[in-house]
XYZ file of C-alpha atoms in Angstrom:
636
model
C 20.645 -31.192 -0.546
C 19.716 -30.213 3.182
C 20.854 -26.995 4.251
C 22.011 -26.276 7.644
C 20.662 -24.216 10.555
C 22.889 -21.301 11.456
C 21.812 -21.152 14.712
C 25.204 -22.338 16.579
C 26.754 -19.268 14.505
C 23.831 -16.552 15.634
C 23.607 -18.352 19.739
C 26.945 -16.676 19.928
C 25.489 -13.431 19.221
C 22.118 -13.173 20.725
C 23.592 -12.702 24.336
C 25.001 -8.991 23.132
C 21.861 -8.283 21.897
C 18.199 -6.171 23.039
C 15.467 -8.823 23.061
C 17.116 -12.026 22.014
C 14.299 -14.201 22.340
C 12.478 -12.321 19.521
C 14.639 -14.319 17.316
C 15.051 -18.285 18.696
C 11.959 -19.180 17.418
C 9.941 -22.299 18.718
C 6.862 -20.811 18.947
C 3.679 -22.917 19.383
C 2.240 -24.191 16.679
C 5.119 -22.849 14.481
C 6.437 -25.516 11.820
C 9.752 -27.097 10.884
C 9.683 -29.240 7.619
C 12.349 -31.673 6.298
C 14.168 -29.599 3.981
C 14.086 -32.544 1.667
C 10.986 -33.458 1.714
C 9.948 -30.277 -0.092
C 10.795 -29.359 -3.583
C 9.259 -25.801 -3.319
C 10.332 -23.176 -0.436
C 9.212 -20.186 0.947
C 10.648 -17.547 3.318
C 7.923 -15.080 4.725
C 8.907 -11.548 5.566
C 6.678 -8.797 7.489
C 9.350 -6.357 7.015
C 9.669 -5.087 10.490
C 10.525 -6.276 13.959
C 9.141 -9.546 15.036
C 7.233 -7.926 17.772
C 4.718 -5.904 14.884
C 5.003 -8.912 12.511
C 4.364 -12.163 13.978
C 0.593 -10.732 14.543
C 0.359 -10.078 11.102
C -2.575 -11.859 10.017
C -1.194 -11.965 6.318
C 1.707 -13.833 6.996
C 0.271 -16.254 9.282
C -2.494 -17.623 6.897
C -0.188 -17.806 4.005
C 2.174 -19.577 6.507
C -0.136 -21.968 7.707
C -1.513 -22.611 4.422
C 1.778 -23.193 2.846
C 3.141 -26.018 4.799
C -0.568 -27.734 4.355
C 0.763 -28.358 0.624
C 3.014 -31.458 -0.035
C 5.675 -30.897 -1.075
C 6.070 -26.929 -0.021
C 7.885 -25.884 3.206
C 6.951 -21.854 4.897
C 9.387 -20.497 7.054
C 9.132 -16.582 8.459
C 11.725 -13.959 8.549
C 11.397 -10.585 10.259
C 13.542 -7.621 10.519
C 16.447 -7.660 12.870
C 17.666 -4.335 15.388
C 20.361 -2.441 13.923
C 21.989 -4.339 17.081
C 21.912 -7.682 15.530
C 22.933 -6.550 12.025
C 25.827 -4.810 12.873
C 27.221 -8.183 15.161
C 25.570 -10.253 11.434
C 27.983 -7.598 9.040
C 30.397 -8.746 11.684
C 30.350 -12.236 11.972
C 29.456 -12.688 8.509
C 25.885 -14.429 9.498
C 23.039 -13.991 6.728
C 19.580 -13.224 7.446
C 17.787 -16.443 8.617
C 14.408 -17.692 9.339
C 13.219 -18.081 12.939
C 11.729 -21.588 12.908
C 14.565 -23.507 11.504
C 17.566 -20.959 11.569
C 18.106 -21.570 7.192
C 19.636 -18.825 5.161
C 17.148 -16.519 3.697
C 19.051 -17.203 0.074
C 18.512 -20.739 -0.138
C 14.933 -20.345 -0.611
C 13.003 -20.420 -3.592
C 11.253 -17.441 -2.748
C 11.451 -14.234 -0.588
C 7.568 -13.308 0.164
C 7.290 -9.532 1.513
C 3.847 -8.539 3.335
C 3.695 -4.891 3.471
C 0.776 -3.206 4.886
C 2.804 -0.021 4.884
C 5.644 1.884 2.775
C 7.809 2.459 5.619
C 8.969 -0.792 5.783
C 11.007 -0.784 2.121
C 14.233 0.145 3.781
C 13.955 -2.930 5.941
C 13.597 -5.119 2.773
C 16.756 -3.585 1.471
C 18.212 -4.651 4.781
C 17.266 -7.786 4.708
C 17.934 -8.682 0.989
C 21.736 -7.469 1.721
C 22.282 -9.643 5.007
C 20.757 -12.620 3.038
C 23.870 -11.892 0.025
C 20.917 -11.190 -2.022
C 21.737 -8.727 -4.894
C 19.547 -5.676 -4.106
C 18.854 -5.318 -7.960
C 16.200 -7.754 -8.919
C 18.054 -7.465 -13.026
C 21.616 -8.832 -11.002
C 19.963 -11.832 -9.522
C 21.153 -14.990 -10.837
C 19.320 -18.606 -10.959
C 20.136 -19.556 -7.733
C 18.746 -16.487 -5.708
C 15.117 -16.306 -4.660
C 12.155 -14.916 -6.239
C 11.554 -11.556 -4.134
C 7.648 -11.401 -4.300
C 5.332 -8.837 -2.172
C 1.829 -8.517 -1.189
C 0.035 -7.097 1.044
C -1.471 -3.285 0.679
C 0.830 -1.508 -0.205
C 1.815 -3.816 -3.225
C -1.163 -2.190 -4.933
C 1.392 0.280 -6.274
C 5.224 -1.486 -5.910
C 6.681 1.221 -7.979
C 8.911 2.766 -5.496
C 10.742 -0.555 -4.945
C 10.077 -2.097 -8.897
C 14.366 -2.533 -9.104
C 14.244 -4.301 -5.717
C 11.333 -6.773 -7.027
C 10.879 -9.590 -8.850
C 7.220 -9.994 -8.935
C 3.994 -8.699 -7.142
C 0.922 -9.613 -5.890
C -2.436 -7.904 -5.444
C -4.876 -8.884 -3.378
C -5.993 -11.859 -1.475
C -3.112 -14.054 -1.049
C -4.453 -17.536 -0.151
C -5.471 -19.378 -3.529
C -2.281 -17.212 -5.987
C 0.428 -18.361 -3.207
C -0.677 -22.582 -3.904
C -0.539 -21.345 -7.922
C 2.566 -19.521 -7.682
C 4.073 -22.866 -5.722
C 2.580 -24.970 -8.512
C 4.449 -22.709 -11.376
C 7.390 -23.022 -9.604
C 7.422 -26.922 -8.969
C 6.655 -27.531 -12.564
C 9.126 -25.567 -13.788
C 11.978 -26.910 -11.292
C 10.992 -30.669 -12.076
C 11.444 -29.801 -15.792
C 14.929 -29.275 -15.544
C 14.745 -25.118 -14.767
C 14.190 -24.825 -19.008
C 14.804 -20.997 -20.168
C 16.673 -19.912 -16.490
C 14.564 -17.135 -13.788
C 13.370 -15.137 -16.541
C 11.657 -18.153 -18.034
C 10.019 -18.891 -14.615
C 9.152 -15.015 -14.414
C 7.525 -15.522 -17.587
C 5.571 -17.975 -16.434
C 4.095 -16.432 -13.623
C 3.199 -13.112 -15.515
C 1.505 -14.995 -18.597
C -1.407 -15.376 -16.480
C -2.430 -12.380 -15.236
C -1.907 -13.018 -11.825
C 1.284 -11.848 -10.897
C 3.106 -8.996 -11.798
C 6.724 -8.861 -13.354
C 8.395 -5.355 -13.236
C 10.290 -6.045 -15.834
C 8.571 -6.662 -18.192
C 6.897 -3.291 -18.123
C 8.490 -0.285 -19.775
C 7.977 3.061 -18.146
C 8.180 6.059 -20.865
C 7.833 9.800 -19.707
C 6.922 13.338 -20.504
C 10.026 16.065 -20.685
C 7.883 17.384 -17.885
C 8.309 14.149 -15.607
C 4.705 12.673 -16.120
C 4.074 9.112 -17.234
C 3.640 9.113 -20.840
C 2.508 5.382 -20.444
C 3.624 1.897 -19.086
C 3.701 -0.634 -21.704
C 4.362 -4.378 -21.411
C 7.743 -5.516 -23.307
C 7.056 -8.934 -24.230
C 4.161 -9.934 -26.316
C 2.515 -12.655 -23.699
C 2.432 -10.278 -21.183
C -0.425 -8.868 -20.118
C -1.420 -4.899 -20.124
C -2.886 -4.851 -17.083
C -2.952 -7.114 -14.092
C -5.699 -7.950 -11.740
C -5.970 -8.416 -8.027
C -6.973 -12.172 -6.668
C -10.509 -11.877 -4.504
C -11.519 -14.963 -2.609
C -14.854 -15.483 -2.448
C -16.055 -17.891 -0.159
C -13.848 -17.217 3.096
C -15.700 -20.244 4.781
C -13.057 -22.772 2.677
C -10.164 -20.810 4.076
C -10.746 -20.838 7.811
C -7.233 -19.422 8.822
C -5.775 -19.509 11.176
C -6.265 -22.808 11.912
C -3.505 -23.090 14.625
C -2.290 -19.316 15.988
C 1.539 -18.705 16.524
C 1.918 -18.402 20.170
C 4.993 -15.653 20.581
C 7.110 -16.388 22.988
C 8.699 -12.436 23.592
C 5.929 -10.020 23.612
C 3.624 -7.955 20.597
C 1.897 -5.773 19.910
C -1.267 -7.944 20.029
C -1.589 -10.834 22.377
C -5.060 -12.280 21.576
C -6.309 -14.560 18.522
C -7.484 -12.736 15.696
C -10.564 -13.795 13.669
C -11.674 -11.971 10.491
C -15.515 -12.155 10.294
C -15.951 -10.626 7.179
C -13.177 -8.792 4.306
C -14.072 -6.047 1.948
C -15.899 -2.561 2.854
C -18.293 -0.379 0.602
C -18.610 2.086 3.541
C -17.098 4.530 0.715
C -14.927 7.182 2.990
C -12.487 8.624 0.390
C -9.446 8.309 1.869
C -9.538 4.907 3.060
C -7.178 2.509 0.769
C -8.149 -1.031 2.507
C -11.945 -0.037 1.757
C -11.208 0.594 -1.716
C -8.486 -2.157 -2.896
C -10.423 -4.675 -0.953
C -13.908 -4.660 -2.210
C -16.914 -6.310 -2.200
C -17.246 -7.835 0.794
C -17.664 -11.304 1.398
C -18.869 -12.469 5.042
C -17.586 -15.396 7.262
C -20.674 -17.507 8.699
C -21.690 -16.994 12.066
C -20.916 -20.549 12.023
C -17.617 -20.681 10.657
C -16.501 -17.700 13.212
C -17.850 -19.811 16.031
C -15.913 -22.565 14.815
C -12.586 -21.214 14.326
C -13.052 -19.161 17.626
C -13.259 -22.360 19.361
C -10.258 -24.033 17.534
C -8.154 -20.903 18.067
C -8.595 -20.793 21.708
C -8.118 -24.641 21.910
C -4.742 -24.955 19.981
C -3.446 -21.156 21.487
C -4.488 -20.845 24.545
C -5.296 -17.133 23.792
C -7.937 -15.411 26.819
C -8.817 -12.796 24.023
C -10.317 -12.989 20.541
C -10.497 -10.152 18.899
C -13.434 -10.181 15.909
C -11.462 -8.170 13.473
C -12.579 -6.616 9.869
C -12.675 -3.096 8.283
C -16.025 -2.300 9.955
C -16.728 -5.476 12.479
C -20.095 -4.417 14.063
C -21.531 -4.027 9.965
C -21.251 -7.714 9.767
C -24.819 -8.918 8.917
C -25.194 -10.799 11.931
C -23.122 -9.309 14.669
C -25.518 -9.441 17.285
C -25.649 -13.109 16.971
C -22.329 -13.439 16.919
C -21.770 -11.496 19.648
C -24.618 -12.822 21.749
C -23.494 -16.431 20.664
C -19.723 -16.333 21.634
C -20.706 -14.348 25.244
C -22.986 -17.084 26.214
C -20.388 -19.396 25.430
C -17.787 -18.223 26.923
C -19.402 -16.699 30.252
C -17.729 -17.433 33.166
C -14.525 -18.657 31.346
C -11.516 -16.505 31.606
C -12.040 -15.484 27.597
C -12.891 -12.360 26.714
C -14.227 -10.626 23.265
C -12.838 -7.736 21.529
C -13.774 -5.659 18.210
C -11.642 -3.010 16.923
C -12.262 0.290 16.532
C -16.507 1.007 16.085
C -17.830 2.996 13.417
C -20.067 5.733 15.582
C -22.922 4.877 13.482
C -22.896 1.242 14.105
C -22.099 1.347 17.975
C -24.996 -0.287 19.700
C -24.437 -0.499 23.664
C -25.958 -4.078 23.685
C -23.506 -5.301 21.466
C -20.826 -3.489 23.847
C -22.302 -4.987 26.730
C -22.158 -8.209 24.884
C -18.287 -8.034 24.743
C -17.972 -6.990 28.206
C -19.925 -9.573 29.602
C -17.196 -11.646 31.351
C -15.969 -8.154 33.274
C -13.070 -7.021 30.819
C -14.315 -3.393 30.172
C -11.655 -1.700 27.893
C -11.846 1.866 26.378
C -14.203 2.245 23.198
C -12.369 3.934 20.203
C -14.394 5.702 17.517
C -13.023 7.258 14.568
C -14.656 10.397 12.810
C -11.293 11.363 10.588
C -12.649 14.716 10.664
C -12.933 17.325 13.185
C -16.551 19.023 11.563
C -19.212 18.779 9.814
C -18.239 19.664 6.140
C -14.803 17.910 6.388
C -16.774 14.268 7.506
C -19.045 15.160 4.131
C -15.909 15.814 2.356
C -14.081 12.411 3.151
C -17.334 10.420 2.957
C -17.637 9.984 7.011
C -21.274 10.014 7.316
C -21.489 10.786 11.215
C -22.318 13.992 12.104
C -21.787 15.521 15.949
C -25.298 14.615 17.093
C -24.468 10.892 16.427
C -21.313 11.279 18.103
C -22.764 13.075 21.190
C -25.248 10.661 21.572
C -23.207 7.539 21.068
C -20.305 8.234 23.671
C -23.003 9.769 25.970
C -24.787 6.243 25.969
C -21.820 4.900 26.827
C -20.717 7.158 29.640
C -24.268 6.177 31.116
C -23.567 2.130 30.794
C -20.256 2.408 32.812
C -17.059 3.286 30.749
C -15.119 6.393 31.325
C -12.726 6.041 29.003
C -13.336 6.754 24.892
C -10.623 7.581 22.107
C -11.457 9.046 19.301
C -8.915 8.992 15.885
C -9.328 12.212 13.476
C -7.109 13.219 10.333
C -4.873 16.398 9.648
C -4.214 17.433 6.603
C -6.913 15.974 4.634
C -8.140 17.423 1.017
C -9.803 21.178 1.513
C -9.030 21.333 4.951
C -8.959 24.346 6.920
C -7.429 25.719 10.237
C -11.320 25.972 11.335
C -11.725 22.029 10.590
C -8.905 21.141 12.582
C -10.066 23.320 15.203
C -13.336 21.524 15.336
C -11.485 18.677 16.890
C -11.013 20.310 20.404
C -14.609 21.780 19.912
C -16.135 18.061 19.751
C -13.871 16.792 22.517
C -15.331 19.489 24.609
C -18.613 18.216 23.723
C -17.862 14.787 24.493
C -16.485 15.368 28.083
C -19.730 18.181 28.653
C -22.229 15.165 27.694
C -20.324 12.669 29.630
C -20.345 14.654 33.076
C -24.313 15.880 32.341
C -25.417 12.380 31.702
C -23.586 10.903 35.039
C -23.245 13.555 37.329
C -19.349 12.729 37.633
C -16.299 14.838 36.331
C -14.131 10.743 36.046
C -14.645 10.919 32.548
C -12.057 10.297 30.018
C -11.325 11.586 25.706
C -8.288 10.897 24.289
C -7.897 12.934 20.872
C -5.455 10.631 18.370
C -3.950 12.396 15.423
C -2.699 11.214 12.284
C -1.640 12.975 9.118
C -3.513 12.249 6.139
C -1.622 10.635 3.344
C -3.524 10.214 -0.664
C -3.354 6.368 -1.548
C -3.534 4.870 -4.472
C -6.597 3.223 -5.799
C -8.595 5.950 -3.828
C -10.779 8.845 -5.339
C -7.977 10.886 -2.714
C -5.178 9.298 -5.248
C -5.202 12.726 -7.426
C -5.184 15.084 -4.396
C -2.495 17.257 -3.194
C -1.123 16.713 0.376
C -0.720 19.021 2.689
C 2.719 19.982 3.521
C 4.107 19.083 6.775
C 4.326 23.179 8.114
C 0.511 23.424 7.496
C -0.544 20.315 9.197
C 2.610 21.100 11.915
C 0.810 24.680 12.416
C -2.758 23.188 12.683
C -1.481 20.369 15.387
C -0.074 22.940 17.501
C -2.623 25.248 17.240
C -5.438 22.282 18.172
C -3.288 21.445 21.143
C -2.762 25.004 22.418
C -6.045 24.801 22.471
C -7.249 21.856 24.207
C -4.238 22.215 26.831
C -5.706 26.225 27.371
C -9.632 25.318 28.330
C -8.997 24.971 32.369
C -12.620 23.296 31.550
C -12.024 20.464 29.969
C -8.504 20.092 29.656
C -7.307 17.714 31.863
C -9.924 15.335 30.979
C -8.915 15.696 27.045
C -5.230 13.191 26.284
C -4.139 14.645 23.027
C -1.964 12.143 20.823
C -0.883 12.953 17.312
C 1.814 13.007 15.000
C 4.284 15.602 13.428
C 3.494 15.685 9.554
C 7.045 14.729 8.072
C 6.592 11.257 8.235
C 3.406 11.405 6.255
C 4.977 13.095 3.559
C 7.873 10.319 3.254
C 4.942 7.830 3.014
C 3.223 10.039 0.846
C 6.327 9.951 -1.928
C 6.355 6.503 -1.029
C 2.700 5.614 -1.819
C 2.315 7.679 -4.785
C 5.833 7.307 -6.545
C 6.772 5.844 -9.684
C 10.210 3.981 -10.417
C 12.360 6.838 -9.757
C 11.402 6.661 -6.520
C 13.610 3.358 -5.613
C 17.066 5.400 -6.129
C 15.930 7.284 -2.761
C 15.058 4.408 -0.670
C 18.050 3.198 -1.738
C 20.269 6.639 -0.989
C 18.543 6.692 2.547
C 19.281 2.650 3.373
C 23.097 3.394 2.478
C 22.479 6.677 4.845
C 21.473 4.100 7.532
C 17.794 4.118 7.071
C 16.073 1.493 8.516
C 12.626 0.710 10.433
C 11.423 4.783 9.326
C 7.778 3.305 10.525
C 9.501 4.156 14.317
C 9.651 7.372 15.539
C 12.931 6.892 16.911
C 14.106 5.430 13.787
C 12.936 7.783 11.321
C 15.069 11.182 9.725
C 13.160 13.694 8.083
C 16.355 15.095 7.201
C 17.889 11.566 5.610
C 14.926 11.293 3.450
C 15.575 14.841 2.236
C 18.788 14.932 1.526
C 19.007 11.228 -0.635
C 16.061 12.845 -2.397
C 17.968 15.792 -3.289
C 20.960 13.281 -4.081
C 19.081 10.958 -6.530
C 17.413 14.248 -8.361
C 13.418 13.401 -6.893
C 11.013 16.521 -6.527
C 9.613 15.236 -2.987
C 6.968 17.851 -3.494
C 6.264 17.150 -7.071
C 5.411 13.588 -5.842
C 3.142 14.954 -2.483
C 1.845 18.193 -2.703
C 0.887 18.803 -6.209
C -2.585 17.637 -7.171
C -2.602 15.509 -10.484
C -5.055 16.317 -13.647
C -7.766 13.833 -14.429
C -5.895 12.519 -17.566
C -2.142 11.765 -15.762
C -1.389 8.655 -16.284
C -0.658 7.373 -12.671
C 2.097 4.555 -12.111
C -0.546 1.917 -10.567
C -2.621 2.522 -13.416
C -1.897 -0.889 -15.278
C -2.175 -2.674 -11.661
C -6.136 -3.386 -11.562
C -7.814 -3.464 -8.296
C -11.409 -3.342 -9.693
C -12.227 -0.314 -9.301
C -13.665 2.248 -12.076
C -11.441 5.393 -12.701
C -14.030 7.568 -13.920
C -16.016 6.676 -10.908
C -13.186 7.330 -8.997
C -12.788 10.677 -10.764
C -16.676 11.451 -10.412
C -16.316 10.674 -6.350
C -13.102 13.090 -6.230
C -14.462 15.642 -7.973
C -18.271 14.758 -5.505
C -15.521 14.740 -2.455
C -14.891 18.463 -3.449
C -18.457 19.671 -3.299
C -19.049 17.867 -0.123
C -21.744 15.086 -2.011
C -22.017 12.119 0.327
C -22.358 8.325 -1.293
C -24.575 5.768 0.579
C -22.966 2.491 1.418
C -24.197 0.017 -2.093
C -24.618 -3.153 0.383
C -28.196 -1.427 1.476
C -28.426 0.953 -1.421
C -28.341 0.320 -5.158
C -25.232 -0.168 -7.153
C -23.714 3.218 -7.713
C -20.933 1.323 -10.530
C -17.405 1.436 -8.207
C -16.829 -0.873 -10.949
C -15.577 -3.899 -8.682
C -18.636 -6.540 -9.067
C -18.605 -6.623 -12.638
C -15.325 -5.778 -13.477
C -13.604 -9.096 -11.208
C -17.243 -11.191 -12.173
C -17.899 -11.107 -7.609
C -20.359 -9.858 -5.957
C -20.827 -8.456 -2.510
C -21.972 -11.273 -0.323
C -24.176 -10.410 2.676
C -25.939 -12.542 5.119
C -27.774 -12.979 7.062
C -27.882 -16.833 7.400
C -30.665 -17.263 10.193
C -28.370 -19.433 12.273
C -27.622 -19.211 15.857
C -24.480 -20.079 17.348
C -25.047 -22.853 20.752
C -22.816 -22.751 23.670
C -20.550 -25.654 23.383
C -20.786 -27.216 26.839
C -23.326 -25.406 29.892
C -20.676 -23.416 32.137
């Protein structure tokens, strides 16, 4: 039975809106199916406002690969304003997709990407508008399978009540399994009702089912342990790695947004996965080994992406992008294609140890010559050893001082407050180095037009991470340190008007950090701040301190118990029976190495030091290089 578009209902709203275009879809390359023509259907949610989420790179693979498969239909769903909702509540208009305008609830399953905590209030949001029950135990057969992904489904916890099922890891080859479960089961008549589908899906391995996991607990609050409650189900579940990311060349054909983002190029992943070890870092962790793209392959879908998008940038993107084997190449290989044309090359932010100015002067090559970001986390010496950041100030001096000399005046550089034996003298450090930075840059070119910006964020412990047993810092101590770094980089009539300062006040990281490390207890506090009102608490403008607080204190949650108290070796944590490959007693052995400042080498040049992901998921870190050379296409 088709279902109808519900556009005619929401035109009538979108002129008392902010931004209406964000949600009339029609997009290039975006992709409207016969309803009828598929017997399996999926709505795709980056749980925040289509300006952050039709970038996502997540989404749009799974998207595209989705509507590849007969038979299976994609559509995407974002979050709307609080505008919008309230004229939705109104006008009694559910939550919707953007390409065809179909109610959220009609499809067979909700898919949430979240590559951050903050965005669970926006899934309660959007379950609600859809007539979704909230409570994954109240949904009947005709409501959708609420799956997520993405990073921070590496511990779903907090929102376990809210969710049927998760997924770790790499979603590309698990989303055609998951549609193949559900098809099956559907063409067999819907035997044994949701939970019998559920059961399905967690039989394998692959996906995880909340429910049928029992959480018991100490009198003092700990985990006792999590235990599965049906006998075909699993004890522990493991992430999905793909291996060879030459079969899955995705994007094939980029969603062109018609309102504006956050990023307006074409994003190409060269290579996924990092064994750069820095401690804190949850995407290096959960998404190990790494596995390269050819130089070939990124040449290839380069080309395609600019041909079907129409895109002037491509950015080269990847945990680490100049560590790719063959980056030179690549770089060197796309500029000499593309010189002369209006395209232009981008890479994100450089490790300072693997800047090399011919590779910059590679991606400036057609005249765009943006600001170079660098990120050392930590503001000395001892506090890069403690997090793993193998760059010490000499590297740092020298690398943004051979960069003043080639031409740019402008470099950023991201640090971390708050981070595990931090002191006020570490933080300090920051404005020290910055000094340093400017100093170099006016020695070495004998001009006082030089440019740092200093960008701030608070540290929060992830899971998965040898930082996952830490403390955090409360938000007064990293509040105190901010100010007192800023007092004094505004104070030094030297250097400070060439220093921008950016950063953060700490109370959103501890939110995120109850968020990333909670357990099911959790979910009656995102739900006590959504009825407050909560919603998009990843904007500043957005976000209460206080509201999180209080609907803490109303659902009986320690916020500090969860944050700022440092867990024992033998706690059992709540993602402990959610596998992501990784050894705990290594994990253990690089906290407790973390403490006495011991650095680890990176294992793709060294010997295996036993993370425990190779063996342990039967991969192995794939490195080039291939010996290739990527050929202009035509002679400009």
């Amino acid at each position: 039975m088709s279902v109808e578009s519900i556009f005619p209902r929401l035109e009538a709203l979108l002129p008392k809106v902010q931004k209406p275009i964000q949600y009339v879809g029609g997009e290039l390359n975006s992709t409207i199916k016969d309803w009828d023509s598929a017997d399996v259907r999926w709505a795709l949610m980056y749980p925040d406002a289509y300006e952050v989420g039709l970038p996502n790179q997540g989404v749009a693979i799974l998207y595209e690969i989705l509507n590849e498969l007969p038979g299976t239909l994609a559509e995407r769903t974002y979050a709307v304003w609080p505008d919008l909702e309230a004229l939705m509540r109104a006008e009694g208009v559910p939550q919707f997709t953007v390409d065809a305008h179909r109610p959220v609830r009609a499809f067979d399953v909700l898919g949430l990407s979240f590559s951050t905590e903050l965005g669970y209030t926006n899934m309660l949001t959007a379950l609600d508008l859809a007539g979704i029950p909230l409570l994954a135990e109240e949904r009947g057969e005709d409501d959708p399978i609420v799956l997520a992904g993405g990073h921070a489904a590496f511990n779903p916890e907090p929102i376990a009540d809210f969710l049927d099922a998760a997924v770790l890891g790499d979603g590309e080859q698990i989303s055609i399994a998951i549609s193949e479960v559900i098809r099956e089961w559907k063409a067999e008549g819907r035997p044994g009702g949701r939970d019998e589908l559920l059961m399905r899906l967690a039989e394998s391995g692959g996906v995880y089912v909340p429910k049928f996991y029992d959480v018991d607990y100490h009198p003092d609050g700990r985990i006792k342990r999590v235990a599965p409650n049906r006998a075909d189900v699993p004890w522990r579940v493991h992430k999905h790695t793909v291996m060879d990311l030459d079969e899955w060349p995705y994007p094939k054909k980029p969603l062109v947004p018609l309102a504006e983002t956050v990023h307006e190029r074409f994003s190409v992943e060269i290579f996924r996965g990092c064994t750069r070890g820095c401690r804190f870092c949850q995407a290096g962790m959960i998404t190990r080994p790494v596995r390269e793209r050819s130089i070939t392959t990124i040449g290839a879908m380069v080309e395609n992406g600019i041909k079907e998008s129409g895109f002037n940038e491509v950015g080269l993107l990847s945990l680490s992008s100049a560590d790719h084997s063959e980056i030179a190449d690549v770089a060197k290989g796309l500029a000499d294609r593309y010189e002369g044309t209006n395209t232009s090359l981008s890479l994100p932010s450089t490790r300072v140890d693997a800047f090399n100015i011919d590779l910059a002067n590679e991606f400036s090559r057609n005249g765009r010559r943006s600001g170079l970001t660098f990120a050392p986390e930590g503001g000395s010496e001892r506090m890069r050893k403690v997090i793993n950041k193998m760059v010490t100030e000499e590297d740092l001096i020298r690398t943004v001082t051979t960069a003043y000399t080639q031409g740019w005046r402008q470099v950023k550089l991201y640090f971390m407050c708050g981070l595990p034996t931090e002191q006020d003298e570490d933080v300090l450090g920051i404005a020290d180095l910055a000094k340093k930075v400017i100093q170099a840059g006016r020695e070495a070119t004998g001009s006082r037009d030089i440019r740092c910006t200093v960008s701030i964020g608070g540290f929060v412990p992830k899971p998965h991470t040898p930082f996952q047993w830490a403390g955090q810092a409360d938000h007064e101590t990293v509040d105190r340190r901010l100010k007192a770094l800023r007092d004094s980089v505004r104070g030094d009539k030297q250097y400070g008007r060439a220093i921008g300062f950016r950063y953060h006040d700490g109370k959103p990281s501890i939110v995120e950090g109850l968020l990333s490390r909670g357990d099911r207890r959790v979910g009656a506090v995102i739900r006590a701040v959504w009825e407050d009102g909560g919603r998009f608490d990843g904007w500043s403008e957005h976000f209460s301190y206080e509201r999180w607080r209080a609907s803490a204190e109303k659902a009986g949650v320690d916020v500090d118990w969860y944050t700022t108290r440092e867990r024992e070796e033998n706690e059992v944590l709540p993602w402990d029976h959610l596998d992501a490959g990784l050894d705990r007693e290594w994990l253990w052995q690089d906290w407790q190495e973390a403490v006495n400042g011991s650095e680890v080498e990176d294992c793709r040049w060294t010997p295996c030091y036993d993370c425990g992901v190779c063996p342990t998921m039967g991969t192995e870190i794939q490195i080039g290089p291939t010996g290739r050379k990527l050929l202009p296409l035509t002679v400009v």
